DNA sequence: AGGTTATATGAACGCACGTTCATTTCAATC
DNA sequence: GATTGAAATGAACGTGCGTTCATATAACCT
């Protein structure tokens, strides 16, 4: 008998499934802790304590710590790309750029922890995992690059260097997550509007 | 006798000084490793191996690992602020903004490792160290905010929200360090020019 | 009620961590 | 050549790491 026998909230069981609510809770706890302290600084025992189990139990749901990080990052980027594909995209480059700007800010502000991890923990991925994530990130950047190129070619945007403008706009938009607070001075919609204004002017439209 | 007796490059001695070339080498090695792998993922033994000494010897130069991180970050921000103060600042808000833009890009591209650490390792600082660093970072941001406010008040810039524009411009400029490569397509001067163009347009000037 | 099986425990594994310290080394000085 | 003292060694400290596994538990099925 041990102290955990007093656990008042035993896991629900769904018979035949090997993943009840502990799996999602593990991922949620890991996401929170990795974002706040960094992958390398968080121990499996810390995550387990947050979930309410012993460390060994986590390995019913993940292959290892690295696999956990990879899953979190891949899920985030898969979500990001899927969400963009489900978005109304605009009929012309200017509309498309506004859609992208607003979508990017909205999506990223809703998932600050996932965003933080995806940008900060790249160096903690093993090479093959890194390649997968990097490919997804690049695919998303290409969305913006294509919009900017189309706008440049049709004369709507004025850009000396499309690739550089892509990086500049992405950096500017993603930067929102570093200072935004839910109880802050500005609403998300107002932030979207102000950023869209700056982006529009920055690309010369 | 041990294997290190074969070291062909014994440290210079300056008699009475307690800091020869090992001190700077320690800081340089730590900066490189922290930037590449992250503070928490780098061990003192790794740093020592890079310097060419045993781990124990490092403690002749630093109080502990945390103190090493703090010193690196504080030195970087002190350098940044001092360098800006030594810079020609421009006679009006538009000139000042161009000076700042070019200065920021130039300074950051010259110290990619220090920049990376200063932005990524904030969460690994103990609270009192964090407060010091955060204060310096804020002081630097205020430089840009003051320029933007002055320009807005004199009608040169068109900004719905000065604070937000400050964060957007800083994020955009600092983002250069995430993709810039020394052997890349664009020269630093060309990058400065293109970014200045985008910043100028973004603030409506 | 008994058997099955998914899930959790808790101890253990070998290893690496940050840090300390008695001892050794060796260039500079006398 | 002897003395000095800053600087480095290398072993040791206690701790915590990621991961494994035999065992225990409890919800489900028959």
Short mmCIF file of C-alpha atoms (C1' of nucleotides) in Angstrom, two decimals:
data_model
loop_
_atom_site.label_atom_id
_atom_site.label_comp_id
_atom_site.label_asym_id
_atom_site.label_seq_id
_atom_site.Cartn_x
_atom_site.Cartn_y
_atom_site.Cartn_z
CA UNK A 1 0.00 0.00 0.00
CA UNK A 2 1.25 3.44 -0.78
CA UNK A 3 0.11 7.00 -0.61
CA UNK A 4 -1.33 6.98 -4.09
CA UNK A 5 -3.97 4.44 -3.06
CA UNK A 6 -5.85 7.46 -1.79
CA UNK A 7 -6.29 8.78 -5.32
CA UNK A 8 -9.92 9.87 -5.42
CA UNK A 9 -10.20 10.05 -9.19
CA UNK A 10 -9.46 6.66 -10.74
CA UNK A 11 -9.11 6.66 -14.50
CA UNK A 12 -12.16 5.88 -16.57
CA UNK A 13 -11.84 2.67 -18.54
CA UNK A 14 -13.15 2.07 -22.03
CA UNK A 15 -12.30 -1.58 -22.42
CA UNK A 16 -10.13 -2.58 -25.32
CA UNK A 17 -8.80 0.92 -25.82
CA UNK A 18 -5.23 1.42 -24.70
CA UNK A 19 -5.58 5.15 -24.37
CA UNK A 20 -7.99 6.72 -21.87
CA UNK A 21 -7.68 10.19 -20.45
CA UNK A 22 -4.12 9.71 -19.20
CA UNK A 23 -2.71 10.01 -22.72
CA UNK A 24 -4.15 13.46 -23.41
CA UNK A 25 -3.33 14.61 -19.91
CA UNK A 26 0.26 13.53 -20.40
CA UNK A 27 0.53 15.52 -23.60
CA UNK A 28 -1.11 18.56 -22.04
CA UNK A 29 1.18 18.47 -19.00
CA UNK A 30 4.28 18.01 -21.14
CA UNK A 31 3.26 20.89 -23.39
CA UNK A 32 2.80 23.23 -20.44
CA UNK A 33 6.05 22.25 -18.76
CA UNK A 34 8.17 22.19 -21.91
CA UNK A 35 6.93 25.66 -22.82
CA UNK A 36 7.65 27.10 -19.38
CA UNK A 37 10.95 25.44 -18.53
CA UNK A 38 12.27 23.95 -21.74
CA UNK A 39 12.48 20.34 -22.86
CA UNK A 40 15.89 19.62 -21.36
CA UNK A 41 14.99 21.15 -18.01
CA UNK A 42 11.81 19.12 -17.49
CA UNK A 43 12.05 15.60 -16.07
CA UNK A 44 9.73 12.70 -16.76
CA UNK A 45 9.02 12.58 -13.02
CA UNK A 46 7.85 16.21 -13.12
CA UNK A 47 5.48 15.44 -15.96
CA UNK A 48 4.23 12.31 -14.19
CA UNK A 49 3.56 14.29 -11.00
CA UNK A 50 1.52 16.80 -13.01
CA UNK A 51 -0.50 13.98 -14.56
CA UNK A 52 -0.91 12.25 -11.20
CA UNK A 53 0.88 8.96 -11.93
CA UNK A 54 4.33 7.50 -11.42
CA UNK A 55 6.96 8.08 -14.07
CA UNK A 56 6.92 4.48 -15.30
CA UNK A 57 3.26 4.71 -16.30
CA UNK A 58 4.02 7.35 -18.91
CA UNK A 59 5.73 4.74 -21.04
CA UNK A 60 2.38 3.12 -21.74
CA UNK A 61 1.68 6.15 -23.94
CA UNK A 62 4.99 7.28 -25.39
CA UNK A 63 8.09 5.48 -26.65
CA UNK A 64 10.44 7.89 -24.85
CA UNK A 65 10.92 11.54 -23.95
CA UNK A 66 12.15 12.47 -27.41
CA UNK A 67 9.11 10.83 -28.99
CA UNK A 68 6.90 12.92 -26.73
CA UNK A 69 8.54 16.14 -27.88
CA UNK A 70 8.34 15.11 -31.51
CA UNK A 71 4.64 14.23 -31.22
CA UNK A 72 3.86 17.60 -29.68
CA UNK A 73 5.67 19.51 -32.39
CA UNK A 74 4.33 17.44 -35.25
CA UNK A 75 0.75 17.67 -34.01
CA UNK A 76 1.07 21.42 -33.74
CA UNK A 77 2.35 21.85 -37.28
CA UNK A 78 -0.16 19.38 -38.68
CA UNK A 79 -2.91 21.37 -36.98
CA UNK A 80 -1.50 24.62 -38.33
CA UNK A 81 -1.38 23.42 -41.91
CA UNK A 82 -4.79 21.75 -41.73
CA UNK A 83 -6.33 24.87 -40.23
CA UNK A 84 -4.96 27.03 -43.02
CA UNK A 85 -6.29 24.64 -45.63
CA UNK A 86 -9.74 24.94 -44.05
CA UNK A 87 -9.54 28.74 -44.15
CA UNK A 88 -11.19 31.05 -46.66
CA UNK A 89 -8.21 32.17 -48.66
CA UNK A 90 -9.22 35.35 -50.45
CA UNK A 91 -9.67 35.93 -54.17
CA UNK A 92 -6.57 38.01 -54.87
CA UNK A 93 -3.11 38.50 -53.35
CA UNK A 94 -4.18 41.41 -51.16
CA UNK A 95 -7.14 39.54 -49.70
CA UNK A 96 -5.03 36.42 -49.34
CA UNK A 97 -2.36 38.32 -47.43
CA UNK A 98 -4.97 39.78 -45.09
CA UNK A 99 -6.42 36.31 -44.53
CA UNK A 100 -3.01 34.89 -43.82
CA UNK A 101 -2.03 37.69 -41.47
CA UNK A 102 -5.20 37.42 -39.44
CA UNK A 103 -5.18 33.62 -39.50
CA UNK A 104 -1.57 33.44 -38.35
CA UNK A 105 -2.06 35.81 -35.44
CA UNK A 106 -5.34 34.20 -34.39
CA UNK A 107 -4.00 30.64 -34.58
CA UNK A 108 -0.79 31.43 -32.74
CA UNK A 109 -2.42 33.43 -29.96
CA UNK A 110 -4.69 30.48 -29.24
CA UNK A 111 -1.76 28.07 -28.69
CA UNK A 112 1.06 29.99 -27.04
CA UNK A 113 2.63 26.90 -25.48
CA UNK A 114 2.67 24.87 -28.68
CA UNK A 115 4.09 27.82 -30.59
CA UNK A 116 6.82 28.35 -28.05
CA UNK A 117 7.87 24.73 -28.21
CA UNK A 118 7.79 24.59 -31.99
CA UNK A 119 10.15 27.56 -32.22
CA UNK A 120 12.42 26.90 -29.26
CA UNK A 121 12.94 23.17 -29.12
CA UNK A 122 14.02 22.50 -32.68
CA UNK A 123 17.58 22.01 -31.48
CA UNK A 124 16.51 19.27 -29.09
CA UNK A 125 15.11 17.12 -31.89
CA UNK A 126 17.13 14.19 -33.11
CA UNK A 127 18.18 14.64 -36.74
CA UNK A 128 15.46 12.56 -38.39
CA UNK A 129 12.75 14.13 -36.26
CA UNK A 130 14.18 17.56 -37.00
CA UNK A 131 13.99 16.89 -40.73
CA UNK A 132 10.28 16.07 -40.50
CA UNK A 133 9.46 19.17 -38.48
CA UNK A 134 11.60 21.45 -40.59
CA UNK A 135 9.83 20.22 -43.69
CA UNK A 136 6.42 21.06 -42.24
CA UNK A 137 7.60 24.48 -41.11
CA UNK A 138 8.95 25.20 -44.56
CA UNK A 139 5.71 24.07 -46.16
CA UNK A 140 3.82 26.62 -44.07
CA UNK A 141 6.27 29.42 -44.87
CA UNK A 142 5.77 28.65 -48.53
CA UNK A 143 2.11 29.60 -48.17
CA UNK A 144 3.11 33.15 -47.36
CA UNK A 145 5.89 33.22 -49.91
CA UNK A 146 3.48 32.16 -52.65
CA UNK A 147 1.06 34.90 -51.71
CA UNK A 148 3.79 37.52 -51.74
CA UNK A 149 5.19 36.31 -55.05
CA UNK A 150 1.77 36.34 -56.68
CA UNK A 151 1.19 39.86 -55.42
CA UNK A 152 4.56 41.01 -56.60
CA UNK A 153 4.07 39.54 -60.07
CA UNK A 154 0.65 41.12 -60.43
CA UNK A 155 2.10 44.45 -59.36
CA UNK A 156 0.04 44.76 -56.17
CA UNK A 157 3.01 44.41 -53.82
CA UNK A 158 6.32 46.21 -54.04
CA UNK A 159 9.04 43.87 -52.75
CA UNK A 160 12.75 44.05 -53.47
CA UNK A 161 13.18 40.46 -52.21
CA UNK A 162 10.28 38.05 -51.79
CA UNK A 163 12.10 35.49 -49.66
CA UNK A 164 13.35 38.12 -47.26
CA UNK A 165 9.93 39.74 -47.03
CA UNK A 166 8.47 36.33 -46.19
CA UNK A 167 10.83 35.89 -43.28
CA UNK A 168 10.30 39.45 -42.09
CA UNK A 169 6.51 39.16 -42.07
CA UNK A 170 6.51 35.75 -40.37
CA UNK A 171 8.89 36.99 -37.68
CA UNK A 172 6.81 40.09 -37.10
CA UNK A 173 3.56 38.15 -36.80
CA UNK A 174 4.90 35.33 -34.66
CA UNK A 175 6.47 37.92 -32.37
CA UNK A 176 2.99 38.74 -31.09
CA UNK A 177 3.12 35.64 -28.91
CA UNK A 178 6.10 37.00 -26.97
CA UNK A 179 4.23 39.94 -25.49
CA UNK A 180 0.50 39.20 -25.81
CA UNK A 181 -1.40 38.65 -22.57
CA UNK A 182 -5.04 37.65 -22.37
CA UNK A 183 -5.75 40.43 -19.89
CA UNK A 184 -3.76 42.97 -21.88
CA UNK A 185 -4.71 46.36 -23.21
CA UNK A 186 -5.69 45.24 -26.72
CA UNK A 187 -8.24 42.73 -27.98
CA UNK A 188 -7.14 40.07 -30.39
CA UNK A 189 -9.26 41.56 -33.12
CA UNK A 190 -7.70 44.97 -32.63
CA UNK A 191 -4.22 43.41 -32.72
CA UNK A 192 -5.08 41.61 -35.95
CA UNK A 193 -6.26 44.85 -37.48
CA UNK A 194 -3.19 46.86 -36.47
CA UNK A 195 -0.79 44.19 -37.66
CA UNK A 196 -2.62 43.83 -40.93
CA UNK A 197 -2.23 47.55 -41.44
CA UNK A 198 1.50 47.36 -40.86
CA UNK A 199 1.94 44.30 -43.05
CA UNK A 200 -0.03 45.86 -45.86
CA UNK A 201 2.09 48.99 -45.79
CA UNK A 202 5.32 47.00 -45.39
CA UNK A 203 4.67 45.11 -48.64
CA UNK A 204 3.84 48.34 -50.38
CA UNK A 205 0.14 47.74 -50.93
CA UNK B 1 51.20 12.03 -14.48
CA UNK B 2 48.20 12.16 -16.73
CA UNK B 3 47.39 12.48 -20.37
CA UNK B 4 47.03 16.23 -20.24
CA UNK B 5 50.72 16.58 -19.46
CA UNK B 6 51.15 16.29 -23.22
CA UNK B 7 49.32 19.59 -23.72
CA UNK B 8 51.52 21.48 -26.15
CA UNK B 9 50.05 24.89 -25.41
CA UNK B 10 50.45 25.62 -21.71
CA UNK B 11 48.59 28.62 -20.45
CA UNK B 12 50.47 31.89 -20.39
CA UNK B 13 51.09 33.14 -16.89
CA UNK B 14 51.04 36.73 -15.83
CA UNK B 15 51.98 36.32 -12.18
CA UNK B 16 49.62 37.91 -9.73
CA UNK B 17 46.70 37.92 -12.15
CA UNK B 18 44.09 35.26 -11.50
CA UNK B 19 42.68 35.37 -15.01
CA UNK B 20 44.70 34.32 -18.04
CA UNK B 21 43.30 33.11 -21.33
CA UNK B 22 41.25 30.32 -19.79
CA UNK B 23 38.62 32.78 -18.55
CA UNK B 24 37.75 34.18 -21.98
CA UNK B 25 37.97 30.75 -23.54
CA UNK B 26 35.50 29.46 -20.99
CA UNK B 27 33.04 32.20 -21.82
CA UNK B 28 33.47 31.69 -25.54
CA UNK B 29 32.95 27.94 -25.29
CA UNK B 30 29.92 28.33 -23.06
CA UNK B 31 28.39 30.88 -25.42
CA UNK B 32 28.80 28.58 -28.42
CA UNK B 33 27.45 25.52 -26.64
CA UNK B 34 24.54 27.28 -24.92
CA UNK B 35 23.48 28.77 -28.24
CA UNK B 36 23.61 25.45 -30.07
CA UNK B 37 22.18 23.08 -27.46
CA UNK B 38 20.58 25.23 -24.81
CA UNK B 39 21.71 26.01 -21.27
CA UNK B 40 20.02 23.04 -19.62
CA UNK B 41 21.33 20.57 -22.19
CA UNK B 42 24.99 21.58 -21.85
CA UNK B 43 27.08 20.10 -19.04
CA UNK B 44 30.01 21.72 -17.29
CA UNK B 45 32.12 18.78 -18.43
CA UNK B 46 31.23 19.51 -22.05
CA UNK B 47 32.31 23.12 -21.65
CA UNK B 48 35.50 22.04 -19.88
CA UNK B 49 36.35 19.63 -22.69
CA UNK B 50 35.91 22.44 -25.23
CA UNK B 51 38.23 24.68 -23.21
CA UNK B 52 40.71 21.85 -22.73
CA UNK B 53 40.62 21.53 -18.95
CA UNK B 54 38.86 19.39 -16.38
CA UNK B 55 35.47 20.49 -15.09
CA UNK B 56 36.78 21.48 -11.66
CA UNK B 57 39.10 24.09 -13.13
CA UNK B 58 36.16 26.13 -14.43
CA UNK B 59 35.28 27.11 -10.90
CA UNK B 60 38.41 29.25 -10.71
CA UNK B 61 36.57 31.62 -13.06
CA UNK B 62 32.88 31.39 -12.31
CA UNK B 63 30.80 30.97 -9.15
CA UNK B 64 28.53 28.35 -10.72
CA UNK B 65 26.73 27.45 -13.94
CA UNK B 66 23.91 29.93 -13.37
CA UNK B 67 26.44 32.71 -12.79
CA UNK B 68 28.06 31.85 -16.09
CA UNK B 69 24.76 32.17 -17.95
CA UNK B 70 23.94 35.43 -16.21
CA UNK B 71 27.35 36.91 -17.04
CA UNK B 72 26.97 36.03 -20.71
CA UNK B 73 23.53 37.60 -20.94
CA UNK B 74 24.40 40.70 -18.96
CA UNK B 75 27.58 41.32 -20.95
CA UNK B 76 25.63 41.04 -24.17
CA UNK B 77 22.99 43.54 -23.14
CA UNK B 78 25.56 45.91 -21.64
CA UNK B 79 27.44 45.79 -24.95
CA UNK B 80 24.23 46.39 -26.88
CA UNK B 81 23.25 49.46 -24.88
CA UNK B 82 26.78 50.85 -24.86
CA UNK B 83 27.09 50.35 -28.61
CA UNK B 84 23.85 52.21 -29.24
CA UNK B 85 24.96 55.08 -27.04
CA UNK B 86 28.14 55.35 -29.12
CA UNK B 87 26.14 55.43 -32.35
CA UNK B 88 25.28 58.50 -34.40
CA UNK B 89 21.60 58.84 -33.70
CA UNK B 90 20.15 60.96 -36.48
CA UNK B 91 18.73 64.46 -36.27
CA UNK B 92 15.03 63.67 -36.64
CA UNK B 93 12.72 60.70 -36.03
CA UNK B 94 13.05 59.35 -39.56
CA UNK B 95 16.86 59.44 -39.49
CA UNK B 96 16.83 58.04 -35.99
CA UNK B 97 14.64 55.14 -37.03
CA UNK B 98 16.92 54.36 -39.95
CA UNK B 99 19.95 54.48 -37.63
CA UNK B 100 18.25 52.19 -35.16
CA UNK B 101 17.11 49.72 -37.81
CA UNK B 102 20.54 49.43 -39.37
CA UNK B 103 22.30 49.39 -36.00
CA UNK B 104 20.04 46.67 -34.64
CA UNK B 105 20.50 44.40 -37.65
CA UNK B 106 24.24 45.00 -37.83
CA UNK B 107 24.81 44.44 -34.12
CA UNK B 108 22.68 41.31 -33.95
CA UNK B 109 24.13 39.70 -37.07
CA UNK B 110 27.60 40.07 -35.59
CA UNK B 111 26.71 38.15 -32.42
CA UNK B 112 24.26 35.40 -33.35
CA UNK B 113 25.15 33.19 -30.39
CA UNK B 114 24.79 35.92 -27.79
CA UNK B 115 21.49 37.01 -29.33
CA UNK B 116 20.14 33.48 -29.31
CA UNK B 117 21.01 33.02 -25.65
CA UNK B 118 19.61 36.38 -24.62
CA UNK B 119 16.24 35.54 -26.20
CA UNK B 120 16.01 31.83 -25.41
CA UNK B 121 17.47 31.36 -21.97
CA UNK B 122 15.48 33.94 -20.05
CA UNK B 123 13.45 31.18 -18.46
CA UNK B 124 16.58 29.52 -17.08
CA UNK B 125 17.54 32.59 -15.08
CA UNK B 126 16.90 32.60 -11.37
CA UNK B 127 14.39 35.31 -10.43
CA UNK B 128 16.81 38.01 -9.34
CA UNK B 129 19.04 37.48 -12.35
CA UNK B 130 15.97 37.55 -14.58
CA UNK B 131 14.93 40.89 -13.15
CA UNK B 132 18.29 42.45 -14.00
CA UNK B 133 18.28 41.14 -17.57
CA UNK B 134 14.65 42.03 -18.16
CA UNK B 135 15.35 45.58 -17.04
CA UNK B 136 18.18 45.94 -19.54
CA UNK B 137 16.09 44.49 -22.33
CA UNK B 138 13.29 46.91 -21.57
CA UNK B 139 15.69 49.82 -21.51
CA UNK B 140 16.77 48.95 -25.04
CA UNK B 141 13.21 48.57 -26.29
CA UNK B 142 12.48 52.00 -24.92
CA UNK B 143 15.01 53.44 -27.35
CA UNK B 144 12.85 52.36 -30.26
CA UNK B 145 9.62 53.25 -28.54
CA UNK B 146 10.88 56.79 -27.93
CA UNK B 147 11.85 57.19 -31.57
CA UNK B 148 8.45 55.97 -32.74
CA UNK B 149 6.60 58.20 -30.28
CA UNK B 150 8.57 61.26 -31.32
CA UNK B 151 7.87 60.51 -34.95
CA UNK B 152 4.20 59.99 -34.30
CA UNK B 153 3.90 63.23 -32.35
CA UNK B 154 5.64 65.23 -35.05
CA UNK B 155 3.37 63.66 -37.65
CA UNK B 156 6.14 61.85 -39.55
CA UNK B 157 4.94 58.36 -38.61
CA UNK B 158 1.42 57.03 -38.79
CA UNK B 159 0.94 54.54 -35.94
CA UNK B 160 -2.34 53.39 -34.40
CA UNK B 161 -0.44 51.99 -31.39
CA UNK B 162 3.12 52.95 -30.54
CA UNK B 163 3.81 50.15 -28.08
CA UNK B 164 2.56 47.50 -30.46
CA UNK B 165 4.55 48.97 -33.34
CA UNK B 166 7.64 48.84 -31.14
CA UNK B 167 7.21 45.15 -30.51
CA UNK B 168 6.41 44.44 -34.15
CA UNK B 169 9.50 46.22 -35.46
CA UNK B 170 11.83 44.66 -32.87
CA UNK B 171 10.49 41.18 -33.67
CA UNK B 172 10.85 41.73 -37.38
CA UNK B 173 14.43 42.98 -37.08
CA UNK B 174 15.60 40.40 -34.58
CA UNK B 175 14.09 37.70 -36.77
CA UNK B 176 16.93 38.25 -39.22
CA UNK B 177 19.19 36.19 -36.98
CA UNK B 178 17.01 33.11 -37.42
CA UNK B 179 17.68 32.76 -41.13
CA UNK B 180 20.80 34.81 -41.94
CA UNK B 181 23.87 32.83 -43.03
CA UNK B 182 27.27 34.36 -43.67
CA UNK B 183 27.51 32.61 -47.02
CA UNK B 184 23.94 33.47 -47.96
CA UNK B 185 22.53 35.19 -50.99
CA UNK B 186 22.38 38.70 -49.56
CA UNK B 187 25.05 40.94 -48.08
CA UNK B 188 24.46 42.49 -44.69
CA UNK B 189 24.30 45.93 -46.20
CA UNK B 190 21.66 44.83 -48.69
CA UNK B 191 19.67 43.22 -45.87
CA UNK B 192 19.87 46.44 -43.84
CA UNK B 193 18.62 48.42 -46.81
CA UNK B 194 15.69 46.12 -47.57
CA UNK B 195 14.60 45.95 -43.95
CA UNK B 196 14.87 49.69 -43.56
CA UNK B 197 12.58 50.03 -46.55
CA UNK B 198 10.01 47.74 -45.00
CA UNK B 199 10.22 49.39 -41.59
CA UNK B 200 9.87 52.84 -43.09
CA UNK B 201 6.77 51.84 -44.97
CA UNK B 202 5.34 49.91 -42.02
CA UNK B 203 5.42 53.03 -39.82
CA UNK B 204 3.80 55.03 -42.59
CA UNK B 205 6.76 57.27 -43.42
"C1'" DA C 1 -17.63 -15.44 -9.28
"C1'" DG C 2 -13.65 -15.97 -11.99
"C1'" DG C 3 -10.69 -14.81 -15.72
"C1'" DT C 4 -8.71 -11.39 -18.70
"C1'" DT C 5 -6.34 -7.48 -19.74
"C1'" DA C 6 -5.25 -2.63 -19.75
"C1'" DT C 7 -2.96 0.32 -16.54
"C1'" DA C 8 -0.36 1.74 -12.61
"C1'" DT C 9 3.09 0.95 -9.09
"C1'" DG C 10 7.56 1.31 -6.99
"C1'" DA C 11 11.92 -0.32 -6.87
"C1'" DA C 12 15.85 -0.73 -9.40
"C1'" DC C 13 19.35 -0.07 -13.33
"C1'" DG C 14 23.49 2.48 -14.83
"C1'" DC C 15 24.75 6.89 -15.84
"C1'" DA C 16 25.64 11.80 -15.87
"C1'" DC C 17 24.98 15.90 -13.43
"C1'" DG C 18 27.00 20.31 -10.65
"C1'" DT C 19 30.15 21.09 -7.37
"C1'" DT C 20 34.05 20.47 -3.90
"C1'" DC C 21 38.67 19.73 -2.52
"C1'" DA C 22 43.16 17.63 -1.30
"C1'" DT C 23 46.85 17.18 -4.18
"C1'" DT C 24 49.94 18.12 -8.00
"C1'" DT C 25 52.13 20.91 -11.50
"C1'" DC C 26 55.08 24.44 -13.14
"C1'" DA C 27 56.32 29.32 -14.57
"C1'" DA C 28 57.95 33.22 -12.17
"C1'" DT C 29 60.66 35.01 -8.65
"C1'" DC C 30 64.33 35.21 -5.42
"C1'" DG D 1 68.37 25.59 -7.11
"C1'" DA D 2 64.81 26.60 -3.77
"C1'" DT D 3 60.49 28.88 -2.86
"C1'" DT D 4 56.10 30.47 -4.05
"C1'" DG D 5 51.38 30.51 -5.50
"C1'" DA D 6 48.06 30.58 -9.25
"C1'" DA D 7 45.97 27.17 -11.86
"C1'" DA D 8 44.78 22.42 -13.03
"C1'" DT D 9 43.95 17.69 -11.79
"C1'" DG D 10 41.10 13.75 -10.81
"C1'" DA D 11 38.55 11.52 -7.59
"C1'" DA D 12 34.73 11.87 -4.90
"C1'" DC D 13 30.10 13.71 -3.00
"C1'" DG D 14 25.13 13.27 -3.23
"C1'" DT D 15 21.43 13.81 -6.38
"C1'" DG D 16 18.46 13.18 -10.08
"C1'" DC D 17 18.07 11.53 -14.68
"C1'" DG D 18 15.50 8.30 -18.47
"C1'" DT D 19 14.05 3.97 -18.70
"C1'" DT D 20 12.76 -1.00 -17.46
"C1'" DC D 21 10.16 -4.52 -15.32
"C1'" DA D 22 8.10 -7.80 -12.06
"C1'" DT D 23 4.17 -7.16 -9.54
"C1'" DA D 24 -0.33 -5.30 -8.12
"C1'" DT D 25 -4.83 -3.34 -9.13
"C1'" DA D 26 -9.29 -2.88 -10.89
"C1'" DA D 27 -12.71 -2.50 -14.71
"C1'" DC D 28 -14.68 -5.36 -18.03
"C1'" DC D 29 -16.54 -9.83 -20.12
"C1'" DT D 30 -18.54 -14.33 -19.76
#
